[in-house]
PDB file of C-alpha atoms in Angstrom:
ATOM      1  CA  UNK A 250      29.894  -2.177   4.510  1.00  0.00           C
ATOM      2  CA  UNK A 251      26.789  -2.108   2.382  1.00  0.00           C
ATOM      3  CA  UNK A 252      25.239   1.061   1.820  1.00  0.00           C
ATOM      4  CA  UNK A 253      21.208   0.622   2.474  1.00  0.00           C
ATOM      5  CA  UNK A 254      18.511   3.256   1.602  1.00  0.00           C
ATOM      6  CA  UNK A 255      15.031   2.533   3.359  1.00  0.00           C
ATOM      7  CA  UNK A 256      12.621   4.397   0.783  1.00  0.00           C
ATOM      8  CA  UNK A 257       9.554   4.858   1.892  1.00  0.00           C
ATOM      9  CA  UNK A 258       6.302   6.813   0.440  1.00  0.00           C
ATOM     10  CA  UNK A 259       3.836   8.907   2.250  1.00  0.00           C
ATOM     11  CA  UNK A 260       0.596  10.410   0.854  1.00  0.00           C
ATOM     12  CA  UNK A 261      -1.085  12.110   3.745  1.00  0.00           C
ATOM     13  CA  UNK A 262      -0.532   9.108   6.046  1.00  0.00           C
ATOM     14  CA  UNK A 263       1.794  10.563   8.857  1.00  0.00           C
ATOM     15  CA  UNK A 264       0.035   8.632  11.325  1.00  0.00           C
ATOM     16  CA  UNK A 265       1.142   5.514  10.011  1.00  0.00           C
ATOM     17  CA  UNK A 266       4.336   6.870   8.803  1.00  0.00           C
ATOM     18  CA  UNK A 267       4.829   7.769  12.433  1.00  0.00           C
ATOM     19  CA  UNK A 268       4.533   4.042  13.536  1.00  0.00           C
ATOM     20  CA  UNK A 269       6.680   2.931  10.878  1.00  0.00           C
ATOM     21  CA  UNK A 270       9.670   5.187  11.448  1.00  0.00           C
ATOM     22  CA  UNK A 271       9.011   4.391  15.276  1.00  0.00           C
ATOM     23  CA  UNK A 272       9.511   0.435  14.422  1.00  0.00           C
ATOM     24  CA  UNK A 273      12.951   1.183  12.672  1.00  0.00           C
ATOM     25  CA  UNK A 274      13.645   3.528  15.316  1.00  0.00           C
ATOM     26  CA  UNK A 275      14.197   0.111  17.630  1.00  0.00           C
ATOM     27  CA  UNK A 276      15.875  -2.293  14.839  1.00  0.00           C
ATOM     28  CA  UNK A 277      18.746  -3.880  16.169  1.00  0.00           C
ATOM     29  CA  UNK A 278      20.523  -3.062  12.818  1.00  0.00           C
ATOM     30  CA  UNK A 279      20.824   0.862  12.303  1.00  0.00           C
ATOM     31  CA  UNK A 280      23.096   1.345   9.638  1.00  0.00           C
ATOM     32  CA  UNK A 281      20.737   2.696   6.950  1.00  0.00           C
ATOM     33  CA  UNK A 282      19.368   5.902   5.739  1.00  0.00           C
ATOM     34  CA  UNK A 283      16.049   6.784   5.557  1.00  0.00           C
ATOM     35  CA  UNK A 284      14.612   8.629   2.278  1.00  0.00           C
ATOM     36  CA  UNK A 285      10.800   9.502   2.884  1.00  0.00           C
ATOM     37  CA  UNK A 286       9.075  10.478  -0.232  1.00  0.00           C
ATOM     38  CA  UNK A 287       6.259  13.363   0.694  1.00  0.00           C
ATOM     39  CA  UNK A 288       3.943  13.283  -2.088  1.00  0.00           C
ATOM     40  CA  UNK A 289       0.707  14.443  -0.408  1.00  0.00           C
ATOM     41  CA  UNK A 290      -0.901  17.700  -0.450  1.00  0.00           C
ATOM     42  CA  UNK A 291      -0.730  18.986   2.955  1.00  0.00           C
ATOM     43  CA  UNK A 292       2.083  20.018   5.499  1.00  0.00           C
ATOM     44  CA  UNK A 293       1.544  17.483   8.274  1.00  0.00           C
ATOM     45  CA  UNK A 294       4.068  14.790   7.349  1.00  0.00           C
ATOM     46  CA  UNK A 295       6.760  17.577   6.561  1.00  0.00           C
ATOM     47  CA  UNK A 296       6.151  19.183  10.100  1.00  0.00           C
ATOM     48  CA  UNK A 297       5.867  16.034  11.790  1.00  0.00           C
ATOM     49  CA  UNK A 298       9.412  14.779  10.541  1.00  0.00           C
ATOM     50  CA  UNK A 299      11.064  17.908  11.553  1.00  0.00           C
ATOM     51  CA  UNK A 300      10.053  17.530  15.071  1.00  0.00           C
ATOM     52  CA  UNK A 301      10.076  14.062  15.514  1.00  0.00           C
ATOM     53  CA  UNK A 302      12.820  12.508  13.107  1.00  0.00           C
ATOM     54  CA  UNK A 303      14.933  15.260  11.650  1.00  0.00           C
ATOM     55  CA  UNK A 304      17.287  12.618  10.435  1.00  0.00           C
ATOM     56  CA  UNK A 305      14.981  11.108   8.040  1.00  0.00           C
ATOM     57  CA  UNK A 306      15.789  12.642   4.525  1.00  0.00           C
ATOM     58  CA  UNK A 307      12.163  14.532   3.188  1.00  0.00           C
ATOM     59  CA  UNK A 308      11.852  14.354  -0.778  1.00  0.00           C
ATOM     60  CA  UNK A 309       9.022  16.250  -1.682  1.00  0.00           C
ATOM     61  CA  UNK A 310       6.943  14.768  -4.655  1.00  0.00           C
ATOM     62  CA  UNK A 311       4.000  15.598  -6.817  1.00  0.00           C
ATOM     63  CA  UNK A 312       0.520  14.307  -5.399  1.00  0.00           C
ATOM     64  CA  UNK A 313      -0.017  12.979  -9.209  1.00  0.00           C
ATOM     65  CA  UNK A 314       2.982  10.462  -8.690  1.00  0.00           C
ATOM     66  CA  UNK A 315       0.874   7.595  -6.903  1.00  0.00           C
ATOM     67  CA  UNK A 316       2.776   4.630  -5.209  1.00  0.00           C
ATOM     68  CA  UNK A 317       4.801   3.655  -8.725  1.00  0.00           C
ATOM     69  CA  UNK A 318       6.110   7.258  -9.435  1.00  0.00           C
ATOM     70  CA  UNK A 319       6.721   8.202  -5.692  1.00  0.00           C
ATOM     71  CA  UNK A 320       8.468   4.935  -5.076  1.00  0.00           C
ATOM     72  CA  UNK A 321      10.766   5.441  -8.375  1.00  0.00           C
ATOM     73  CA  UNK A 322      11.538   9.049  -6.964  1.00  0.00           C
ATOM     74  CA  UNK A 323      12.698   7.643  -3.627  1.00  0.00           C
ATOM     75  CA  UNK A 324      14.919   4.461  -5.274  1.00  0.00           C
ATOM     76  CA  UNK A 325      16.473   7.021  -8.056  1.00  0.00           C
ATOM     77  CA  UNK A 326      17.265   9.284  -5.258  1.00  0.00           C
ATOM     78  CA  UNK A 327      18.946   6.682  -3.151  1.00  0.00           C
ATOM     79  CA  UNK A 328      21.109   4.929  -6.023  1.00  0.00           C
ATOM     80  CA  UNK A 329      22.330   8.752  -6.587  1.00  0.00           C
ATOM     81  CA  UNK A 330      23.494   8.967  -2.928  1.00  0.00           C
ATOM     82  CA  UNK A 331      25.285   5.542  -3.476  1.00  0.00           C
ATOM     83  CA  UNK A 332      22.860   2.614  -2.609  1.00  0.00           C
ATOM     84  CA  UNK A 333      24.344  -0.421  -2.689  1.00  0.00           C
ATOM     85  CA  UNK A 334      20.469  -2.073  -1.266  1.00  0.00           C
ATOM     86  CA  UNK A 335      17.288  -0.242  -1.159  1.00  0.00           C
ATOM     87  CA  UNK A 336      14.624  -1.562   1.158  1.00  0.00           C
ATOM     88  CA  UNK A 337      11.019  -0.652   0.054  1.00  0.00           C
ATOM     89  CA  UNK A 338       8.852   0.304   3.032  1.00  0.00           C
ATOM     90  CA  UNK A 339       5.247   1.083   2.500  1.00  0.00           C
ATOM     91  CA  UNK A 340       4.309   3.783   5.221  1.00  0.00           C
ATOM     92  CA  UNK A 341       1.653   1.130   6.631  1.00  0.00           C
ATOM     93  CA  UNK A 342       4.310  -1.646   7.161  1.00  0.00           C
ATOM     94  CA  UNK A 343       6.380  -1.884  10.597  1.00  0.00           C
ATOM     95  CA  UNK A 344       9.423  -4.069  10.518  1.00  0.00           C
ATOM     96  CA  UNK A 345       9.899  -6.434  13.684  1.00  0.00           C
ATOM     97  CA  UNK A 346      13.420  -5.308  15.357  1.00  0.00           C
ATOM     98  CA  UNK A 347      15.528  -8.261  14.006  1.00  0.00           C
ATOM     99  CA  UNK A 348      14.285  -7.898  10.625  1.00  0.00           C
ATOM    100  CA  UNK A 349      16.468  -5.175   8.774  1.00  0.00           C
ATOM    101  CA  UNK A 350      19.433  -6.976  10.312  1.00  0.00           C
ATOM    102  CA  UNK A 351      18.766 -10.410   9.219  1.00  0.00           C
ATOM    103  CA  UNK A 352      17.583  -9.393   5.809  1.00  0.00           C
ATOM    104  CA  UNK A 353      21.071  -7.648   5.135  1.00  0.00           C
ATOM    105  CA  UNK A 354      23.283 -10.624   6.371  1.00  0.00           C
ATOM    106  CA  UNK A 355      21.048 -12.686   4.059  1.00  0.00           C
ATOM    107  CA  UNK A 356      22.297 -10.543   1.221  1.00  0.00           C
ATOM    108  CA  UNK A 357      26.130 -11.835   2.162  1.00  0.00           C
ATOM    109  CA  UNK A 358      24.951 -15.522   0.810  1.00  0.00           C
ATOM    110  CA  UNK A 359      22.509 -14.230  -1.770  1.00  0.00           C
ATOM    111  CA  UNK A 360      23.908 -10.849  -2.923  1.00  0.00           C
ATOM    112  CA  UNK A 361      21.975 -10.865  -6.276  1.00  0.00           C
ATOM    113  CA  UNK A 362      18.871 -11.661  -5.012  1.00  0.00           C
ATOM    114  CA  UNK A 363      15.665  -9.775  -4.018  1.00  0.00           C
ATOM    115  CA  UNK A 364      14.825 -11.095  -0.519  1.00  0.00           C
ATOM    116  CA  UNK A 365      11.638  -9.960   1.439  1.00  0.00           C
ATOM    117  CA  UNK A 366      10.420 -10.805   4.864  1.00  0.00           C
ATOM    118  CA  UNK A 367       7.236 -12.826   5.805  1.00  0.00           C
ATOM    119  CA  UNK A 368       4.261 -10.357   5.661  1.00  0.00           C
ATOM    120  CA  UNK A 369       1.608 -10.619   8.536  1.00  0.00           C
ATOM    121  CA  UNK A 370      -1.504  -8.575   9.547  1.00  0.00           C
ATOM    122  CA  UNK A 371      -0.635  -5.735  12.331  1.00  0.00           C
ATOM    123  CA  UNK A 372      -3.973  -5.997  13.995  1.00  0.00           C
ATOM    124  CA  UNK A 373      -4.295  -9.934  14.469  1.00  0.00           C
ATOM    125  CA  UNK A 374      -0.808 -11.025  13.826  1.00  0.00           C
ATOM    126  CA  UNK A 375      -2.042 -13.716  11.459  1.00  0.00           C
ATOM    127  CA  UNK A 376       0.300 -14.453   8.610  1.00  0.00           C
ATOM    128  CA  UNK A 377      -0.855 -12.736   5.177  1.00  0.00           C
ATOM    129  CA  UNK A 378       1.551 -13.740   2.975  1.00  0.00           C
ATOM    130  CA  UNK A 379       4.745 -16.274   2.346  1.00  0.00           C
ATOM    131  CA  UNK A 380       4.692 -17.609  -1.166  1.00  0.00           C
ATOM    132  CA  UNK A 381       1.934 -16.268  -3.446  1.00  0.00           C
ATOM    133  CA  UNK A 382       2.148 -16.764  -7.419  1.00  0.00           C
ATOM    134  CA  UNK A 383       0.344 -16.178 -10.189  1.00  0.00           C
ATOM    135  CA  UNK A 384      -1.759 -17.920 -12.888  1.00  0.00           C
ATOM    136  CA  UNK A 385      -2.610 -15.275 -15.517  1.00  0.00           C
ATOM    137  CA  UNK A 386      -4.115 -17.870 -17.899  1.00  0.00           C
ATOM    138  CA  UNK A 387      -7.359 -18.597 -15.568  1.00  0.00           C
ATOM    139  CA  UNK A 388      -7.171 -14.789 -14.534  1.00  0.00           C
ATOM    140  CA  UNK A 389      -5.578 -14.992 -11.341  1.00  0.00           C
ATOM    141  CA  UNK A 390      -2.987 -12.141 -10.765  1.00  0.00           C
ATOM    142  CA  UNK A 391      -2.438 -13.449  -7.568  1.00  0.00           C
ATOM    143  CA  UNK A 392      -2.437 -16.496  -5.601  1.00  0.00           C
ATOM    144  CA  UNK A 393      -2.121 -16.105  -1.790  1.00  0.00           C
ATOM    145  CA  UNK A 394      -0.452 -19.665  -1.012  1.00  0.00           C
ATOM    146  CA  UNK A 395       0.253 -21.007   2.281  1.00  0.00           C
ATOM    147  CA  UNK A 396      -0.493 -18.579   5.341  1.00  0.00           C
ATOM    148  CA  UNK A 397       1.280 -20.616   8.039  1.00  0.00           C
ATOM    149  CA  UNK A 398       4.964 -21.356   8.268  1.00  0.00           C
ATOM    150  CA  UNK A 399       6.000 -25.001   7.974  1.00  0.00           C
ATOM    151  CA  UNK A 400       8.727 -26.334  10.258  1.00  0.00           C
ATOM    152  CA  UNK A 401      10.449 -27.316   6.830  1.00  0.00           C
ATOM    153  CA  UNK A 402      10.051 -23.415   6.264  1.00  0.00           C
ATOM    154  CA  UNK A 403      11.462 -22.417   9.304  1.00  0.00           C
ATOM    155  CA  UNK A 404      14.528 -24.864   9.139  1.00  0.00           C
ATOM    156  CA  UNK A 405      15.401 -22.681   6.014  1.00  0.00           C
ATOM    157  CA  UNK A 406      17.451 -19.138   5.584  1.00  0.00           C
ATOM    158  CA  UNK A 407      15.468 -18.579   2.493  1.00  0.00           C
ATOM    159  CA  UNK A 408      12.168 -19.765   0.485  1.00  0.00           C
ATOM    160  CA  UNK A 409      12.374 -19.542  -2.987  1.00  0.00           C
ATOM    161  CA  UNK A 410       9.182 -17.823  -4.195  1.00  0.00           C
ATOM    162  CA  UNK A 411       7.422 -16.877  -7.803  1.00  0.00           C
ATOM    163  CA  UNK A 412       5.985 -13.753  -6.500  1.00  0.00           C
ATOM    164  CA  UNK A 413       6.647 -11.242  -3.431  1.00  0.00           C
ATOM    165  CA  UNK A 414       3.454  -8.695  -2.908  1.00  0.00           C
ATOM    166  CA  UNK A 415       4.226  -5.051  -2.947  1.00  0.00           C
ATOM    167  CA  UNK A 416       6.847  -2.911  -1.452  1.00  0.00           C
ATOM    168  CA  UNK A 417       6.916  -4.086   2.299  1.00  0.00           C
ATOM    169  CA  UNK A 418      10.173  -4.296   3.684  1.00  0.00           C
ATOM    170  CA  UNK A 419      11.381  -5.958   0.398  1.00  0.00           C
ATOM    171  CA  UNK A 420      15.392  -5.793  -0.087  1.00  0.00           C
ATOM    172  CA  UNK A 421      16.315  -5.185  -3.602  1.00  0.00           C
ATOM    173  CA  UNK A 422      20.253  -4.700  -4.706  1.00  0.00           C
ATOM    174  CA  UNK A 423      21.116  -1.787  -6.911  1.00  0.00           C
ATOM    175  CA  UNK A 424      22.535  -4.622  -9.433  1.00  0.00           C
ATOM    176  CA  UNK A 425      18.501  -5.513 -10.179  1.00  0.00           C
ATOM    177  CA  UNK A 426      17.784  -2.229 -11.167  1.00  0.00           C
ATOM    178  CA  UNK A 427      20.501  -1.745 -13.271  1.00  0.00           C
ATOM    179  CA  UNK A 428      19.455  -5.194 -15.182  1.00  0.00           C
ATOM    180  CA  UNK A 429      15.478  -4.564 -15.555  1.00  0.00           C
ATOM    181  CA  UNK A 430      15.037  -0.888 -14.848  1.00  0.00           C
ATOM    182  CA  UNK A 431      12.781   0.813 -12.407  1.00  0.00           C
ATOM    183  CA  UNK A 432       9.000  -0.010 -11.872  1.00  0.00           C
ATOM    184  CA  UNK A 433       6.377   0.830 -14.639  1.00  0.00           C
ATOM    185  CA  UNK A 434       4.843   4.374 -13.278  1.00  0.00           C
ATOM    186  CA  UNK A 435       3.843   4.625 -17.276  1.00  0.00           C
ATOM    187  CA  UNK A 436       1.667   1.595 -17.764  1.00  0.00           C
ATOM    188  CA  UNK A 437       0.995   0.928 -14.087  1.00  0.00           C
ATOM    189  CA  UNK A 438       0.784   3.995 -11.930  1.00  0.00           C
ATOM    190  CA  UNK A 439      -0.390   2.610  -8.659  1.00  0.00           C
ATOM    191  CA  UNK A 440      -1.233  -0.983  -8.114  1.00  0.00           C
ATOM    192  CA  UNK A 441       0.176  -3.798 -10.259  1.00  0.00           C
ATOM    193  CA  UNK A 442       3.581  -2.456 -11.128  1.00  0.00           C
ATOM    194  CA  UNK A 443       5.175  -4.505  -8.014  1.00  0.00           C
ATOM    195  CA  UNK A 444       3.905  -7.476  -9.527  1.00  0.00           C
ATOM    196  CA  UNK A 445       5.464  -6.440 -12.926  1.00  0.00           C
ATOM    197  CA  UNK A 446       8.549  -5.807 -11.102  1.00  0.00           C
ATOM    198  CA  UNK A 447       9.134  -8.863  -9.403  1.00  0.00           C
ATOM    199  CA  UNK A 448       8.015 -11.220 -12.725  1.00  0.00           C
ATOM    200  CA  UNK A 449      10.297  -8.729 -14.843  1.00  0.00           C
ATOM    201  CA  UNK A 450      12.983  -9.883 -12.394  1.00  0.00           C
ATOM    202  CA  UNK A 451      12.211 -13.769 -12.382  1.00  0.00           C
ATOM    203  CA  UNK A 452      12.192 -13.659 -16.385  1.00  0.00           C
ATOM    204  CA  UNK A 453      16.019 -12.481 -15.958  1.00  0.00           C
ATOM    205  CA  UNK A 454      16.957 -15.155 -13.834  1.00  0.00           C
ATOM    206  CA  UNK A 455      16.866 -12.883 -10.498  1.00  0.00           C
ATOM    207  CA  UNK A 456      15.762 -14.875  -7.589  1.00  0.00           C
ATOM    208  CA  UNK A 457      13.092 -13.992  -5.198  1.00  0.00           C
ATOM    209  CA  UNK A 458      13.309 -14.919  -1.932  1.00  0.00           C
ATOM    210  CA  UNK A 459      11.312 -14.890   1.416  1.00  0.00           C
ATOM    211  CA  UNK A 460      13.255 -14.974   4.834  1.00  0.00           C
ATOM    212  CA  UNK A 461      10.813 -17.325   7.210  1.00  0.00           C
ATOM    213  CA  UNK A 462      12.591 -15.830  10.298  1.00  0.00           C
ATOM    214  CA  UNK A 463      11.564 -12.110  10.231  1.00  0.00           C
ATOM    215  CA  UNK A 464       8.490 -10.284   9.426  1.00  0.00           C
ATOM    216  CA  UNK A 465       6.744  -7.168   8.529  1.00  0.00           C
ATOM    217  CA  UNK A 466       3.585  -6.060  10.476  1.00  0.00           C
ATOM    218  CA  UNK A 467       1.052  -4.932   7.854  1.00  0.00           C
ATOM    219  CA  UNK A 468      -1.968  -2.400   8.936  1.00  0.00           C
ATOM    220  CA  UNK A 469      -4.987  -2.435   6.791  1.00  0.00           C
ATOM    221  CA  UNK A 470      -6.698   0.589   8.133  1.00  0.00           C
ATOM    222  CA  UNK A 471      -6.102   2.549   5.031  1.00  0.00           C
ATOM    223  CA  UNK A 472      -5.600  -0.055   1.992  1.00  0.00           C
ATOM    224  CA  UNK A 473      -7.492  -0.262  -1.561  1.00  0.00           C
ATOM    225  CA  UNK A 474     -11.120   0.925  -1.986  1.00  0.00           C
ATOM    226  CA  UNK A 475     -11.533  -2.481  -2.680  1.00  0.00           C
ATOM    227  CA  UNK A 476     -11.042  -4.156   0.533  1.00  0.00           C
ATOM    228  CA  UNK A 477     -13.883  -5.802   2.310  1.00  0.00           C
ATOM    229  CA  UNK A 478     -16.130  -4.963  -0.625  1.00  0.00           C
ATOM    230  CA  UNK A 479     -18.963  -7.073   0.643  1.00  0.00           C
ATOM    231  CA  UNK A 480     -20.156  -3.812   2.750  1.00  0.00           C
ATOM    232  CA  UNK A 481     -20.399  -1.589  -0.480  1.00  0.00           C
ATOM    233  CA  UNK A 482     -23.157  -0.564  -2.182  1.00  0.00           C
ATOM    234  CA  UNK A 483     -23.565  -1.545  -5.804  1.00  0.00           C
ATOM    235  CA  UNK A 484     -22.553   2.281  -6.927  1.00  0.00           C
ATOM    236  CA  UNK A 485     -19.394   2.171  -4.259  1.00  0.00           C
ATOM    237  CA  UNK A 486     -18.367  -1.469  -5.989  1.00  0.00           C
ATOM    238  CA  UNK A 487     -18.667  -0.391  -9.491  1.00  0.00           C
ATOM    239  CA  UNK A 488     -16.282   2.837  -8.431  1.00  0.00           C
ATOM    240  CA  UNK A 489     -13.508  -0.362  -7.439  1.00  0.00           C
ATOM    241  CA  UNK A 490     -13.341  -1.101 -10.979  1.00  0.00           C
ATOM    242  CA  UNK A 491     -12.454   2.471 -12.189  1.00  0.00           C
ATOM    243  CA  UNK A 492     -10.440   4.372  -9.135  1.00  0.00           C
ATOM    244  CA  UNK A 493      -6.716   4.165  -9.184  1.00  0.00           C
ATOM    245  CA  UNK A 494      -7.124   3.862  -5.168  1.00  0.00           C
ATOM    246  CA  UNK A 495      -8.630   0.082  -5.920  1.00  0.00           C
ATOM    247  CA  UNK A 496      -6.544  -2.717  -6.823  1.00  0.00           C
ATOM    248  CA  UNK A 497      -9.459  -4.120  -8.809  1.00  0.00           C
ATOM    249  CA  UNK A 498      -9.191  -0.993 -11.273  1.00  0.00           C
ATOM    250  CA  UNK A 499      -9.708  -2.368 -14.895  1.00  0.00           C
ATOM    251  CA  UNK A 500      -6.777   0.123 -16.267  1.00  0.00           C
ATOM    252  CA  UNK A 501      -4.377  -1.378 -14.018  1.00  0.00           C
ATOM    253  CA  UNK A 502      -5.602  -4.778 -14.146  1.00  0.00           C
ATOM    254  CA  UNK A 503      -5.576  -4.675 -17.894  1.00  0.00           C
ATOM    255  CA  UNK A 504      -2.363  -3.433 -18.483  1.00  0.00           C
ATOM    256  CA  UNK A 505      -0.932  -5.990 -15.899  1.00  0.00           C
ATOM    257  CA  UNK A 506      -2.442  -8.853 -17.949  1.00  0.00           C
ATOM    258  CA  UNK A 507      -1.574  -7.297 -21.469  1.00  0.00           C
ATOM    259  CA  UNK A 508       2.211  -7.715 -20.393  1.00  0.00           C
ATOM    260  CA  UNK A 509       2.152 -10.821 -18.667  1.00  0.00           C
ATOM    261  CA  UNK A 510      -0.598 -13.152 -20.273  1.00  0.00           C
ATOM    262  CA  UNK A 511       1.167 -16.421 -21.365  1.00  0.00           C
ATOM    263  CA  UNK A 512      -0.799 -16.052 -24.742  1.00  0.00           C
ATOM    264  CA  UNK A 513      -0.241 -12.168 -25.627  1.00  0.00           C
ATOM    265  CA  UNK A 514      -2.969 -11.692 -28.228  1.00  0.00           C
ATOM    266  CA  UNK A 515      -5.666 -13.448 -25.986  1.00  0.00           C
ATOM    267  CA  UNK A 516      -4.771 -11.402 -22.772  1.00  0.00           C
ATOM    268  CA  UNK A 517      -8.531  -9.729 -22.459  1.00  0.00           C
ATOM    269  CA  UNK A 518      -9.505 -13.349 -21.872  1.00  0.00           C
ATOM    270  CA  UNK A 519      -7.795 -13.358 -19.048  1.00  0.00           C
ATOM    271  CA  UNK A 520      -8.816  -9.836 -17.650  1.00  0.00           C
ATOM    272  CA  UNK A 521     -12.297 -11.026 -18.393  1.00  0.00           C
ATOM    273  CA  UNK A 522     -12.082 -14.055 -16.040  1.00  0.00           C
ATOM    274  CA  UNK A 523     -10.589 -12.118 -13.676  1.00  0.00           C
ATOM    275  CA  UNK A 524     -13.760  -9.085 -13.628  1.00  0.00           C
ATOM    276  CA  UNK A 525     -16.340 -12.333 -13.732  1.00  0.00           C
ATOM    277  CA  UNK A 526     -14.613 -13.878 -10.593  1.00  0.00           C
ATOM    278  CA  UNK A 527     -14.520 -10.765  -8.627  1.00  0.00           C
ATOM    279  CA  UNK A 528     -18.120 -10.060  -9.495  1.00  0.00           C
ATOM    280  CA  UNK A 529     -19.208 -13.194  -8.518  1.00  0.00           C
ATOM    281  CA  UNK A 530     -17.381 -13.296  -5.136  1.00  0.00           C
ATOM    282  CA  UNK A 531     -18.487  -9.744  -4.387  1.00  0.00           C
ATOM    283  CA  UNK A 532     -22.450 -10.652  -4.907  1.00  0.00           C
ATOM    284  CA  UNK A 533     -22.156 -13.998  -2.933  1.00  0.00           C
ATOM    285  CA  UNK A 534     -20.315 -12.468  -0.298  1.00  0.00           C
ATOM    286  CA  UNK A 535     -23.050  -9.131  -0.170  1.00  0.00           C
ATOM    287  CA  UNK A 536     -25.678 -11.513   0.211  1.00  0.00           C
ATOM    288  CA  UNK A 537     -24.150 -12.986   3.209  1.00  0.00           C
ATOM    289  CA  UNK A 538     -23.073  -9.555   4.775  1.00  0.00           C
ATOM    290  CA  UNK A 539     -26.774  -8.318   4.338  1.00  0.00           C
ATOM    291  CA  UNK A 540     -28.131 -11.368   5.935  1.00  0.00           C
ATOM    292  CA  UNK A 541     -25.326 -11.043   8.741  1.00  0.00           C
ATOM    293  CA  UNK A 542     -26.290  -7.247   9.521  1.00  0.00           C
ATOM    294  CA  UNK A 543     -30.136  -7.668   9.383  1.00  0.00           C
TER     295      UNK A 543
END
């Protein structure tokens, strides 16, 4: 029997963590252990877990870990406890009842692959990610790809992809960490570390798959500062280029492009294209937003 550990990170977000754990509680497959990395600054999650989910193993971490460090802390703890597979599950991600068991079953045919469920928005139910990709050369760290499952996709057990987005129900075998190491918390403390990890896996010929028959619901209540940027004034917009809490922050973007730009000496060109596009789209959307609310 495979030892499956589910690693969840929480930074003062117990309301969402509660939904995440409730979804796992009704999973049709229950042969797993939950490790929750609590790297917040209040005791809300600690108290809530003790009252509502005493079986969850709480790991306390520093508030300075950010997503990457907290995730690595959980992965290392899972491996030390004998994990064969680790599922990464952000606390704002809620698996459907058949997701965990189906992904575990798929590992029988694909034991060394990384497999993720289809992502869809929790509020609307619309699919947000199936098979994303990248084009660093032209300044695109993420290209969304199709947002509807075709009949051909549904007929397959797994869909080969070039990128997986985030720690959103993705199942990773221990063998992968042995081959490529952990997430890069030094250079990519919060955003971009997931992209880097999966791209490194591809370079080591580790297959990336999405399972089209199962889903994870993503709540966008508390996400990146750069989401819905058109509602931000210019001062708040410029903050999205600096803050670690923004997936557009130039520190992480610069580090990611430096590692994966196809012409390493010209990676700054890719960053420049990325920023130009982001600023242009902000200006355009901001104009329409102001017209809409006026």
